[in-house]
Amino acid sequence: MLLNNHSYYSLRYGTFSEKELLRLAQEAGYTSLALTDINNTSACLNFIRLAPQYGIKPIVGIDFRNGAQQLYVGIAQSNQGFQALNGFLSHHSHHKKKLPELAPELENVVFIYPFEQLLLIEKTTLKPYEYVGVNLRDFKKIRFSTLYAQQNKFVLLQAVTFRNKRDFNVHRLLRAVGKSTLLSKLDVDDQAFGDEFMMPLDSLKQRLEAYPFLISNTQKLMEECEIYFDFSDNRPPQNKKTYTGSKAQDTALILQKCKEMLPYRYDKVTPQIEARIKKELDLIQQQHYVPFFLINWDIVNYAKHKGYYHVGRGSGANSIIAYILGITDVDPIDLDLYFERFMNLYRANPPDFDIDFSWRDREDVTRYIFDTFGKEGQVSLLATYNTFQHKGAVRELGKVFGLPKHEIDLLSSGKYNPQALDQYAKLVHQYAQHLNGMPNHLSIHAGGVLVSERPMHYFSATNLPPKGFPTTQFDMHIAEDVGLYKYDILGQRGLGKIKDALGIIKVNRPEAPEVDIHHVKPLLEDKRINKMVSEAKCIGCFYVESPAMRMLLKKLEVNSYLGLVAASSIIRPGVAKSGMMREYILRHKDPERRKKAHPVMWELMADTYGVMVYQEDVIKVAHHFAGLSLGESDVLRRGMSGKFRSREEFQLVKDKFISNCRTKGYTDQLTLEVWNQVESFAGYAFAKGHSASYAVESYQSLYLKCYYPLEYMVAVLNNGGGYYRAETYIHEARMLGATIYPPCVNHSNGLTVIKGSTIYLGFHFLSGLDTKTILAIIAEREQRGPYRSLDDFLERVHISAESLDVLIRVKAFQFTGINKRELLWDGYYKLNHQPKTIFQEPLFKVKAQQFEFPKLPTSALEEAFDQIELLGFSLINPFMLLKEELAVHLQVSDMPKNVGKRITLYGYLITTKTTSTTNKKRMNFGTFIDRSGNWIDTVHFPPVVARYPFRGKGIYQLTGLVVDEFGFLSIEVSEMNRLAYVEDVRFAV
Amino acid sequence: MYLAKNGRVIWNKANGIDNSPIIQYHERKSISNERTFGKDTTDIAKLKTSIAAMSDNLAYLLRKGNKLTSCITVKLRYSDFNTYTKQVKIPYTAADHLLTPKVMEIFDRLYDKRLLVRLVGVRFSALAGGNYQINLFDDTVKTANLYQAMDVLRNRYGSRSVIRANTFGAKTIGDSFNPFNGEPPTVLAHRTQ
């Protein structure tokens, strides 16, 4: 009977989930129900999926509104109708058009106009697909309307938006948030009516007693609606079914390509390789993954053709076919990658390939996919739901109640006394809890792309976010439920660094031999690179530069590719948390300890000393150790990553795991220990193929850093840095022998450039300079040669006084050899006496007036403060800025002989990392560099954090114990103080 | 000698010397009314009631003093103490039914922040002496008579003896004093809405 029900996907309008809606309807005695969210279809599929569990026949539609004004409700009579509705809505939202007053005629769709709306637009004749929707408030009016003659067109259109009065309040708050207005200013027209509750079916029928035709008409309309999607375990995949157009051709193509490309990957094809290829191909065909592989291959091919770099990773990287086709670059035979991880007969979904591109190239690849496979709208990006979190909700509600900023800040920080709150603050606090977890708005999933056989509107309406690619309204979980599996096209900066570095090397080191960075075998065995890894000198290199990784590499003395592959997975939170990281290091260092491993575990994972490191180890252990079937193991693996739908199913598998272990005769202690290990993975661990792919990229960047360090550092700077701030990479470049200059009008570009071993920082570091000016400076220089003097520059470039000020102060005119204070006087004078606009180059150069300046000295300190102001950091050693010169003190190089002793070091703060201890207390890890530029790693336990918190950038005095853990030295800080800088000399009187 | 002529004036003032003549009567340049609330509020109804009452009352005072205004200013102070005003020029008038809607319109435009309000105020300035002129087109003698009758009542029984129903809530706005007699306005010790 209810045709106009809203879930909270009626964004900033509805108040409860689609699941809750079903529960309410069941409770109230309904057997069929229509979900009609406002201009949205996010919840439709899940509604259809869940409805049978509640004994309800699902009907879906869309409540079409301009703002809060309800125009009409479209109800899909079939799947085609749903598609048509989605198309209609998407068309308008893509083009930002207002919805028309009159609904169009769509096949298998009925439109219900609210009675009041019909009166408003003075519509009296109804087409066959049009109905009059009456709500309970309209009863007193309908008899007097001319429409009343068409009684067979009248249906009940009573909305359901709330459960109770509190929901109504939440609704009003949401509306005020959505309209960004005050609650007290919210118009009545912008809210739903207060009576939109779910009424029990019996009492609703009682209310309708006088209008039996309403009941029968509504029931008839609902009976005519039928929508079906398959959500069962053996649902057919909805992805694009064929790559070439027919299955046979697809198979032929993949066989042909494999044959063609096999020699490139393997010089000699061993029987082992052949067997693996055959096994995979059979399974791929059996599971109908051929188009999935071919589309990935096509995408990668396009990228290669365009000269884009890519990394294929994810569980699909365990596949030999992917390796042969060039989707991935790791050899599964060589690395002994577990086949069942990426695919087995019991796994419902295809393997995932995450394909990384440089952040600059990704958009073009996405565009290519849309152009190639989405001619009829079969391609779209995936949405994610941005939900209200407590802090954000407090902020939004604070504004709705008109609280001033400082009060909102206080409320959202959570550091207040709940008893001392005033009335508004209490309300904010109370309702923020109700908003928690509700969807706030839709945004785009990081990399998911759907390529479907049918147009995407078959499943969902689409939005068009600013990037310009249609995006579904549901998220990846629902996509998987209905059988749509995403392709992951991601952007990362590491690839951009590698590509840029190669370009820079070509210019700066023309004598260097041509490098084929994709020919990785020699890189992996390069002694110099491996030495660098074992010393953890990896700043700037992909995935291995963080302090935690540096520590792990040192502890493990990683000096090979395989070691790095293991390290990349061990560093993940899951492994680290369960204490297995420590166990791994111990076993690595001490062969005796390896004997502690359980024989079955040892056999399964000999290369990682019987410790579970990779994601597939979960499957291996579950299958071989606990005797679960591969299908059950997969449930376990998915459960770990929180991707499971049903907790019960997961619990069943857990119980079976434990009971199987008992029957196998393992002790309970052992079983629980293994189970805990399995559980602690919690989806964080990498598949080995994935780790291996990352490690390849790490090696590529390590190679560049090893042989072309300066060029590589410049590439890092030009790709937005990495784990650390730009300053750290500049420091690293300096340590590697570069001379660093601030931006220079005659050398710098927008980005940083290197000439020989001299690095000129790019103009992009200067936040005070706008892009237009930067481009003008560079264009003019490229056209007519370098600038000869400040006068010459001012004649050729039209520049504002502020920009010139920035340039002079950062020493962009250092080449003139003139002191910058003189330049400032000169520059300001000339800018003030110059005509404002220059249309063309003057015919005769008028010699500008020259002045004699008195001596205007500048000091290095002044320089440093100017740099801190303009660049954000100084180019001199920060230790020079200390107010009091330090006495002779210990350096990092003194740490080894002081192990176990309390010493004091001085370090410039680079980065901190906060974690919480097992009893929820904050502890920190710090990274500093000492005066000579070496790294100091520190550990700050909770009492120290409480007493000596970090106080921002600067130099700290660090006192603490030197600890040697597996050969990695760090300081357990017991006292820490930030040292004062000298006063800013520029303003000192 | 520093600061030329002005330096001398400043020096004199600093020493308590001022030879300018004493002016007994000071022509009033504007009349205004404002209210700080006991508790910051976003209650739109209350805010609107207050300023409507202020506007009506000020208009009555204008008529009482035979004045017309041509400039309306609405003032708003948020709970963060930032104060905003907005003013418009209008044709000379002293009629509630022209002034009050205009005041409300300005208020709606002025109150655009999502913040609690601490103070609202209305000011009529650019005053000129004179009586209200009946508009040739849309006013009737009836309107003029109505104002006259209301003002007679007010003069006799107090300014709040006859008020518009929509200003009923603002009980303490509209004390009756003559702002045009040259005396400073009385300030109440306690004012609550």
Coordinates of N, CA and C in Angstrom, one line a residue, chain A residues 855-940:
Chain A
K855 N 75.7 50.9 1.3 CA 75.9 49.5 1.5 C 74.7 48.9 2.3
L856 N 74.1 47.9 1.7 CA 72.9 47.3 2.4 C 73.2 45.8 2.6
P857 N 73.9 45.5 3.7 CA 74.3 44.1 3.8 C 73.2 43.1 4.2
T858 N 73.3 41.9 3.8 CA 72.4 40.9 4.2 C 73.2 39.7 4.8
S859 N 72.6 39.1 5.8 CA 73.3 38.0 6.5 C 72.7 36.7 6.1
A860 N 73.4 35.6 6.4 CA 72.9 34.3 6.1 C 71.7 34.0 6.8
L861 N 71.6 34.5 8.1 CA 70.4 34.2 8.9 C 69.2 34.9 8.3
E862 N 69.4 36.1 7.8 CA 68.3 36.8 7.2 C 67.8 36.0 6.0
E863 N 68.7 35.5 5.2 CA 68.4 34.7 4.1 C 67.5 33.5 4.5
A864 N 68.0 32.9 5.6 CA 67.3 31.7 6.0 C 65.8 32.0 6.4
F865 N 65.6 33.1 7.1 CA 64.3 33.5 7.5 C 63.4 33.8 6.3
D866 N 64.0 34.5 5.3 CA 63.3 34.8 4.1 C 62.8 33.5 3.4
Q867 N 63.7 32.5 3.4 CA 63.4 31.2 2.8 C 62.3 30.5 3.6
I868 N 62.4 30.5 4.9 CA 61.3 29.9 5.7 C 60.0 30.5 5.4
E869 N 60.0 31.8 5.2 CA 58.7 32.5 4.9 C 58.2 32.2 3.5
L870 N 59.1 32.1 2.6 CA 58.7 32.0 1.2 C 58.6 30.6 0.7
L871 N 59.6 29.7 1.1 CA 59.6 28.4 0.6 C 58.9 27.4 1.6
G872 N 58.9 27.8 2.9 CA 58.4 26.9 3.9 C 59.5 26.2 4.6
F873 N 60.8 26.4 4.2 CA 61.9 25.8 4.9 C 63.2 26.6 4.5
S874 N 64.2 26.4 5.3 CA 65.5 27.1 4.9 C 66.4 26.2 4.2
L875 N 67.2 26.7 3.4 CA 68.2 25.9 2.6 C 69.5 25.8 3.4
I876 N 69.6 26.5 4.5 CA 70.9 26.2 5.3 C 70.6 25.2 6.4
N877 N 71.6 24.7 7.0 CA 71.4 23.8 8.0 C 70.6 24.4 9.2
P878 N 69.5 23.8 9.6 CA 68.7 24.4 10.6 C 69.4 24.6 11.9
F879 N 70.5 23.9 12.1 CA 71.2 24.0 13.4 C 71.9 25.4 13.5
M880 N 72.0 26.1 12.3 CA 72.6 27.4 12.3 C 71.6 28.4 12.9
L881 N 70.4 28.0 13.0 CA 69.4 29.0 13.5 C 69.2 29.0 15.0
L882 N 69.9 28.1 15.6 CA 69.7 27.9 17.1 C 70.1 29.2 17.8
K883 N 69.4 29.5 18.8 CA 69.7 30.7 19.6 C 71.0 30.6 20.3
E884 N 71.2 29.5 20.9 CA 72.5 29.3 21.6 C 73.2 28.2 20.9
E885 N 74.5 28.5 20.6 CA 75.3 27.5 19.9 C 75.5 26.3 20.8
L886 N 75.3 25.1 20.2 CA 75.4 23.9 21.1 C 76.9 23.6 21.4
A887 N 77.1 23.1 22.6 CA 78.4 22.7 23.0 C 78.8 21.4 22.1
V888 N 80.0 21.0 22.2 CA 80.3 19.8 21.5 C 79.5 18.7 22.0
H889 N 78.8 18.0 21.1 CA 77.9 16.9 21.5 C 78.0 15.7 20.7
L890 N 77.4 14.6 21.2 CA 77.4 13.4 20.5 C 76.7 13.4 19.2
Q891 N 77.0 12.6 18.2 CA 76.4 12.5 16.9 C 75.8 11.1 16.7
V892 N 75.1 10.9 15.7 CA 74.6 9.6 15.4 C 75.7 8.6 15.3
S893 N 76.8 9.0 14.8 CA 77.9 8.0 14.6 C 78.4 7.5 15.9
D894 N 78.1 8.2 17.0 CA 78.5 7.8 18.3 C 77.6 6.8 19.0
M895 N 76.5 6.6 18.3 CA 75.5 5.7 19.0 C 76.0 4.3 19.2
P896 N 76.6 3.6 18.2 CA 77.0 2.2 18.4 C 77.8 2.0 19.7
K897 N 78.7 2.9 20.0 CA 79.5 2.6 21.2 C 78.8 3.0 22.5
N898 N 77.6 3.5 22.4 CA 76.9 3.9 23.6 C 75.7 3.0 23.8
V899 N 75.6 1.9 23.2 CA 74.4 1.1 23.3 C 74.2 0.7 24.8
G900 N 73.0 0.9 25.3 CA 72.7 0.6 26.7 C 72.9 1.8 27.6
K901 N 73.5 2.9 27.0 CA 73.7 4.0 27.9 C 72.8 5.1 27.6
R902 N 72.7 6.1 28.5 CA 71.8 7.2 28.3 C 72.7 8.3 27.7
I903 N 72.2 8.8 26.6 CA 73.0 9.9 26.0 C 72.1 11.0 25.5
T904 N 72.7 12.1 25.1 CA 71.9 13.2 24.6 C 72.3 13.6 23.2
L905 N 71.3 13.6 22.3 CA 71.6 14.0 20.9 C 70.7 15.2 20.6
Y906 N 71.1 15.9 19.5 CA 70.2 17.0 19.1 C 69.8 16.6 17.7
G907 N 68.5 16.8 17.4 CA 68.0 16.4 16.1 C 66.9 17.4 15.6
Y908 N 66.9 17.5 14.3 CA 65.9 18.4 13.6 C 64.7 17.4 13.3
L909 N 63.6 17.8 13.7 CA 62.4 16.9 13.6 C 62.0 16.7 12.1
I910 N 61.9 15.5 11.7 CA 61.5 15.2 10.3 C 60.0 14.8 10.3
T911 N 59.7 13.7 11.1 CA 58.3 13.2 11.1 C 58.1 12.5 12.4
T912 N 56.8 12.4 12.7 CA 56.4 11.6 13.9 C 55.3 10.7 13.5
K913 N 55.2 9.6 14.2 CA 54.1 8.7 14.0 C 53.5 8.3 15.3
T914 N 52.2 8.4 15.3 CA 51.5 8.1 16.6 C 50.8 6.8 16.5
T915 N 51.0 6.0 17.5 CA 50.2 4.7 17.6 C 49.6 4.6 19.0
S916 N 48.7 3.7 19.1 CA 48.3 3.5 20.5 C 48.7 2.2 21.0
T917 N 49.1 2.1 22.3 CA 49.5 0.9 22.9 C 48.3 0.0 23.1
T918 N 48.6 -1.2 23.6 CA 47.5 -2.2 23.8 C 46.5 -1.6 24.8
N919 N 46.9 -0.8 25.7 CA 45.9 -0.3 26.6 C 45.5 1.1 26.3
K920 N 45.5 1.4 24.9 CA 44.9 2.6 24.4 C 45.6 3.9 24.8
K921 N 46.8 3.8 25.0 CA 47.6 5.1 25.3 C 48.4 5.4 24.1
R922 N 48.6 6.7 24.0 CA 49.3 7.2 22.9 C 50.8 7.0 23.0
M923 N 51.4 6.5 22.0 CA 52.9 6.5 22.0 C 53.4 7.0 20.6
N924 N 54.6 7.5 20.6 CA 55.1 8.1 19.3 C 56.4 7.5 18.9
F925 N 56.6 7.5 17.6 CA 57.9 7.2 17.0 C 58.3 8.5 16.3
G926 N 59.6 8.9 16.6 CA 60.0 10.1 15.9 C 61.2 9.8 15.0
T927 N 61.3 10.7 14.0 CA 62.5 10.6 13.1 C 63.1 12.0 13.1
F928 N 64.4 12.1 13.3 CA 65.1 13.3 13.3 C 66.4 13.2 12.4
I929 N 67.0 14.4 12.1 CA 68.3 14.3 11.5 C 69.2 15.1 12.4
D930 N 70.4 14.6 12.6 CA 71.4 15.3 13.5 C 72.1 16.4 12.7
R931 N 73.0 17.0 13.3 CA 73.7 18.2 12.7 C 74.4 17.8 11.4
S932 N 75.0 16.6 11.4 CA 75.7 16.2 10.2 C 74.8 15.6 9.1
G933 N 73.5 15.5 9.5 CA 72.5 15.0 8.4 C 72.2 13.6 8.5
N934 N 72.5 12.9 9.6 CA 72.2 11.5 9.7 C 70.9 11.3 10.5
W935 N 70.3 10.1 10.3 CA 69.0 9.9 10.8 C 69.0 9.4 12.3
I936 N 68.2 9.9 13.1 CA 68.0 9.5 14.4 C 66.5 8.9 14.5
D937 N 66.4 7.7 15.1 CA 65.0 7.2 15.3 C 64.8 7.1 16.8
T938 N 63.6 7.6 17.1 CA 63.3 7.6 18.6 C 62.0 6.9 18.9
V939 N 61.9 6.4 20.1 CA 60.7 5.8 20.6 C 60.2 6.6 21.8
H940 N 59.0 7.0 21.9 CA 58.5 7.7 23.0 C 57.3 7.0 23.6

